[in-house]
Amino acid sequence: MSEDVFKKIVSHCKEYGFVFQSSEIYDGLSAVYDYGQMGVELKNNIKKYWWDSMVLLNENVVGIDSAIFMHPTIWKASGHVDAFNDPLIDNKDSKKRYRADVLIEEYMAKIDDKINKEVEKAAKKFGDSFDETMYRQTNPRVLENQKKRDEVHTRFAKALNDGNLDELRQIIIDCEIADPISGTRNWTDVRQFNLMFATEMGSTADGAMKVYLRPETAQGIFVNFLNVQKTGRMKIPFGIAQIGKAFRNEIVARQFIFRMREFEQMEMQFFVRPGEELGWFAKWKETRMKWHKSLGFGDNKYRFHDHDKLAHYANAATDIEFEMPFGFKEVEGIHSRTDFDLSSHEKFSGKKLQYFDPELNKSYTPYVIETSIGVDRMFLSTVSAAYAEEELEGGETRVVLKLPAALAPIKLAVLPLVKKDGLPEKAREIIDALKFDFKCQYDEKDSIGKRYRRQDAIGTPYCVTVDHQSLEDNTVTIRYRDTMQQERVAIGRLSDIIADKVSMKNLLKTIG
Ligand code: GAP
C-alpha cells in the first residue's frame, strides 16, 4: 500500500465522521485529533475487545482507572524526568525539527526496500525455480546493500545504547541523509528533548506544585500495586489492566493518528516471581499476537521487532509491528520491566511494595511483564487494513471498510425502499426491536444503491431493505457487505443472523 492510499484513508476518516483534526475551525492543533460519531464507536469496540480479552478471559487480571495527575515524584522514580527524552536535530535551512533516530531508521528502511524490490524482480524473472535464500546470499547488489545496512545498524544500536548524540549526528552525516524539505544536509547538533508536558497544580499564592500530564498509564498501575493486591486478595502471578489517556510532547508529529501528543493506551502489568519473568514474557508475546491475528486481516501483516536499545527499565522487549500504509510500524510494546518500577517507588516513597508469597514463605518485590498498546495506533491499523477500493461490474468502484463485524460502528442499516406506503414505519419497527442489542442506523435518503455505498464506506456488515412485500409477509432483503449478496429472510430471523457475526463473545472465543 502506498502513501497515496494513506492520504485517501485520512480523508475517508474525515469524510465519514471517524477522525477530525482537533480545533479545526481554528486551523487545528498539531498532532491532536478528535474522534467523530463513527470513530468513537469503532474506538470503543476496540477498547472493549482488549478489555474483555484481559479481564474476562484471565481470572487473574483485574482492571483499574487511575488519575491522569499523579504526584510529581512518581515521574522522578520512574525515570521519566531524567530519561524520557528523544534525540532531536534541526535542519538549519528548512528550520524543521526531526528525531535523529527516526531519520536513521527511515534510511535503513529505504535500503530494506531496495533489497526487497531487487528480490521481487528476480522472483518474477525466474518464476518457480527461484531460490530466495540463495539469491539473498549470493547476489552482489543485495549483498552490498545488506552490508551497508548492517554497518549502519550496528553503529546506530551502539550509539543509542551509549546515549552518544555526537555519533548519531555523525551517522546522519556519513549516510548523507538530507532534509526531505530543504534537500540540504545542513544539520545542527543532536540534543535531548524531554517529552513530558508540565503544568501547575494549586494557585501560585499557595505555592503551586509542578505536575505532569502522565506520559504512560503504567505508573498508575505500579503505585496501586499493593492496593489492588491486598483489597483483591490477588496471588502472584496476577495482572492489572488499565485504559486511559497519555500525553507526550512529540517532536515529530506526523502520520495522522500514528504519533499524537494526546493519545490513549491500553496497558497491562503482570506481576510475577523474580526469575520467572522471561517465561511469562514469551507467553504474553504469544497471547498478544494471537489477539491481533484474530481480527482476520492476514497473519503476514504482523511481525515482532526486538528492541535494539532496551529502555532503562527492561531486560527484554519486543514490539508487535503492523504493516501500515507507510510500512511496518509499532502498534504494541511488550516489555519485561524487571522490578525496576516497584523498587524505585519503594525507594522514593519510603513505602514497602512487597508481596508475601505463601508457597515460598518469603517476601519479594515482584517482577513485571507489561503489554502496552496504543488505542489510536490500533484504530489506524484497523482502518488501514479494512479499507478497500473495489472495481464492480459496469466499471463502478466502491469504497468499503471491511471491518471485523464485532468492531464495526454500525451493525445494521435499515432502509425503506421508498419514503411512503408505510415502509418507513415498518423499518422503524425493526429498529425498535433490535436497537437493544445492535447499533442500528435508519436511512431513507437517496437511491438504495447510494445508501448501500454509504454503509459500505463506514463498514456496516448488514443492510436490510424493507419493501412492499415486507408489509405482506414480514420478510426483508438482507445484504452482506463483503460479498454484496442479498437474500430474503423473515424479520424474526434477523436478530440471530446478525448476532452470530457481530458478537464480541464469538470473537473472544477464537482466542479464549
Ligand atoms: N508503558 C510503556 C510505554 O508507554 P511505549 O512503547 O512508549 O511504552 C506504548 O508506548 C504504546 O503506546 C506504543 O506501542 C504505541 O502504540 C502507543 N504510543 C506511544 N506513543 C504514542 C503517540 N505519540 N501517539 C500514539 N500512540 C502512541
CSV table of C-alpha atoms in Angstrom, one decimal, residues 8-175:
chain,number,residue,atom,x,y,z
A,8,LYS,CA,-7.2,8.5,0.9
A,9,ILE,CA,-7.6,6.8,4.3
A,10,VAL,CA,-7.0,10.1,6.1
A,11,SER,CA,-9.7,11.9,4.1
A,12,HIS,CA,-12.0,8.9,4.3
A,13,CYS,CA,-11.8,9.1,8.1
A,14,LYS,CA,-12.8,12.8,8.0
A,15,GLU,CA,-15.5,12.5,5.4
A,16,TYR,CA,-17.3,9.7,7.2
A,17,GLY,CA,-17.1,11.0,10.7
A,18,PHE,CA,-14.3,8.8,12.1
A,19,VAL,CA,-11.5,11.3,12.9
A,20,PHE,CA,-11.4,15.1,12.8
A,21,GLN,CA,-8.4,17.5,13.3
A,22,SER,CA,-8.8,19.0,16.8
A,23,SER,CA,-9.8,22.6,16.9
A,24,GLU,CA,-10.3,22.6,13.1
A,25,ILE,CA,-12.2,25.9,12.9
A,26,TYR,CA,-9.1,27.5,14.5
A,27,ASP,CA,-6.9,25.9,11.9
A,28,GLY,CA,-6.2,22.8,14.0
A,29,LEU,CA,-3.8,21.9,16.8
A,30,SER,CA,-0.8,19.9,15.6
A,31,ALA,CA,-0.9,16.1,16.4
A,32,VAL,CA,-4.2,16.3,18.3
A,33,TYR,CA,-7.3,14.7,16.9
A,34,ASP,CA,-11.0,14.2,17.8
A,35,TYR,CA,-13.0,11.1,17.1
A,36,GLY,CA,-16.3,11.6,15.4
A,37,GLN,CA,-19.6,9.8,15.6
A,38,MET,CA,-18.3,6.7,13.7
A,39,GLY,CA,-14.8,6.9,15.2
A,40,VAL,CA,-15.9,6.8,18.8
A,41,GLU,CA,-18.0,3.6,18.2
A,42,LEU,CA,-15.0,1.9,16.5
A,43,LYS,CA,-12.7,3.0,19.2
A,44,ASN,CA,-15.0,1.9,22.0
A,45,ASN,CA,-15.3,-1.5,20.3
A,46,ILE,CA,-11.5,-1.9,20.0
A,47,LYS,CA,-11.2,-1.0,23.7
A,48,LYS,CA,-13.9,-3.4,24.7
A,49,TYR,CA,-12.2,-6.2,22.8
A,50,TRP,CA,-8.9,-5.5,24.5
A,51,TRP,CA,-10.5,-5.1,28.0
A,52,ASP,CA,-12.6,-8.2,27.8
A,53,SER,CA,-9.6,-10.2,26.4
A,54,MET,CA,-7.7,-9.2,29.6
A,55,VAL,CA,-10.2,-9.1,32.4
A,56,LEU,CA,-12.8,-11.6,31.2
A,57,LEU,CA,-10.5,-14.2,29.8
A,58,ASN,CA,-8.0,-14.1,32.6
A,59,GLU,CA,-9.3,-14.8,36.0
A,60,ASN,CA,-6.1,-13.3,37.5
A,61,VAL,CA,-6.3,-10.0,35.6
A,62,VAL,CA,-8.3,-7.1,37.0
A,63,GLY,CA,-8.8,-3.5,35.9
A,64,ILE,CA,-8.3,-0.1,37.4
A,65,ASP,CA,-8.8,3.5,36.3
A,66,SER,CA,-6.2,5.8,37.9
A,67,ALA,CA,-6.0,9.6,37.6
A,68,ILE,CA,-4.0,11.4,35.0
A,69,PHE,CA,-2.4,13.7,37.5
A,70,MET,CA,-0.1,11.9,39.9
A,71,HIS,CA,2.4,13.0,42.5
A,72,PRO,CA,5.4,14.5,40.6
A,73,THR,CA,7.9,12.4,42.4
A,74,ILE,CA,6.4,9.4,40.6
A,75,TRP,CA,8.0,10.6,37.4
A,76,LYS,CA,11.3,11.1,39.1
A,77,ALA,CA,11.1,7.5,40.4
A,78,SER,CA,10.0,6.1,37.0
A,79,GLY,CA,13.0,7.7,35.3
A,80,HIS,CA,10.8,9.9,33.1
A,81,VAL,CA,12.1,13.2,34.4
A,82,ASP,CA,15.7,12.3,33.7
A,83,ALA,CA,15.5,9.9,30.8
A,84,PHE,CA,12.3,10.2,28.8
A,85,ASN,CA,14.0,12.0,26.0
A,86,ASP,CA,14.1,11.9,22.3
A,87,PRO,CA,17.2,13.0,20.3
A,88,LEU,CA,16.3,15.9,18.2
A,89,ILE,CA,18.1,17.5,15.3
A,90,ASP,CA,17.2,20.7,13.3
A,91,ASN,CA,17.9,21.4,9.7
A,92,LYS,CA,19.3,24.9,9.5
A,93,ASP,CA,17.8,25.7,6.1
A,94,SER,CA,14.2,24.5,6.4
A,95,LYS,CA,14.2,25.2,10.2
A,96,LYS,CA,12.4,21.9,10.6
A,97,ARG,CA,13.0,19.6,13.6
A,98,TYR,CA,13.4,15.9,13.3
A,99,ARG,CA,14.1,12.9,15.5
A,100,ALA,CA,17.7,11.8,14.8
A,101,ASP,CA,16.8,8.2,15.4
A,102,VAL,CA,13.8,8.3,13.1
A,103,LEU,CA,15.9,9.8,10.3
A,104,ILE,CA,18.4,6.9,10.6
A,105,GLU,CA,15.6,4.3,10.9
A,106,GLU,CA,14.0,5.6,7.7
A,107,TYR,CA,17.3,5.5,5.9
A,108,MET,CA,17.7,1.8,6.9
A,109,ALA,CA,14.1,1.1,5.8
A,110,LYS,CA,14.9,2.6,2.4
A,111,ILE,CA,17.8,0.1,2.0
A,112,ASP,CA,15.5,-2.7,3.0
A,113,ASP,CA,13.0,-1.6,0.4
A,114,LYS,CA,15.8,-1.6,-2.3
A,115,ILE,CA,16.8,-5.1,-1.3
A,116,ASN,CA,13.2,-6.4,-1.3
A,117,LYS,CA,12.5,-4.8,-4.7
A,118,GLU,CA,15.6,-6.5,-6.1
A,119,VAL,CA,14.4,-9.8,-4.7
A,120,GLU,CA,10.9,-9.4,-6.0
A,121,LYS,CA,12.2,-8.5,-9.5
A,122,ALA,CA,14.3,-11.7,-9.6
A,123,ALA,CA,11.4,-13.8,-8.2
A,124,LYS,CA,9.3,-12.6,-11.2
A,125,LYS,CA,12.0,-13.2,-13.7
A,126,PHE,CA,12.9,-16.8,-12.5
A,127,GLY,CA,9.4,-17.9,-11.6
A,128,ASP,CA,9.0,-21.3,-9.8
A,129,SER,CA,12.7,-22.1,-9.9
A,130,PHE,CA,13.6,-19.0,-7.8
A,131,ASP,CA,15.5,-19.8,-4.6
A,132,GLU,CA,15.2,-16.6,-2.5
A,133,THR,CA,17.6,-17.6,0.3
A,134,MET,CA,20.3,-18.5,-2.3
A,135,TYR,CA,19.7,-15.2,-4.1
A,136,ARG,CA,20.0,-13.1,-1.0
A,137,GLN,CA,23.2,-14.9,-0.1
A,138,THR,CA,24.9,-14.5,-3.5
A,139,ASN,CA,23.5,-11.6,-5.5
A,140,PRO,CA,26.3,-8.9,-5.4
A,141,ARG,CA,23.9,-5.9,-5.3
A,142,VAL,CA,21.8,-7.4,-2.5
A,143,LEU,CA,24.9,-8.3,-0.5
A,144,GLU,CA,26.4,-4.8,-1.0
A,145,ASN,CA,23.2,-3.2,0.3
A,146,GLN,CA,22.8,-5.6,3.1
A,147,LYS,CA,26.4,-4.9,4.2
A,148,LYS,CA,25.7,-1.2,4.1
A,149,ARG,CA,22.6,-1.6,6.2
A,150,ASP,CA,24.2,-3.9,8.7
A,151,GLU,CA,27.0,-1.5,9.3
A,152,VAL,CA,24.7,1.5,9.9
A,153,HIS,CA,22.5,-0.7,12.1
A,154,THR,CA,25.5,-1.8,14.3
A,155,ARG,CA,26.7,1.8,14.7
A,156,PHE,CA,23.1,3.0,15.4
A,157,ALA,CA,22.3,0.4,18.0
A,158,LYS,CA,25.6,1.2,19.8
A,159,ALA,CA,25.0,5.0,19.7
A,160,LEU,CA,21.6,4.6,21.2
A,161,ASN,CA,22.7,2.3,23.9
A,162,ASP,CA,25.6,4.6,24.8
A,163,GLY,CA,23.4,7.7,24.6
A,164,ASN,CA,26.1,9.0,22.2
A,165,LEU,CA,24.4,12.0,20.5
A,166,ASP,CA,27.6,13.0,18.5
A,167,GLU,CA,27.7,9.6,16.9
A,168,LEU,CA,24.0,9.8,16.0
A,169,ARG,CA,24.8,13.1,14.2
A,170,GLN,CA,27.9,11.5,12.6
A,171,ILE,CA,25.8,8.6,11.2
A,172,ILE,CA,23.4,11.1,9.6
A,173,ILE,CA,26.3,13.0,8.0
A,174,ASP,CA,28.1,9.8,6.9
A,175,CYS,CA,24.9,8.3,5.4
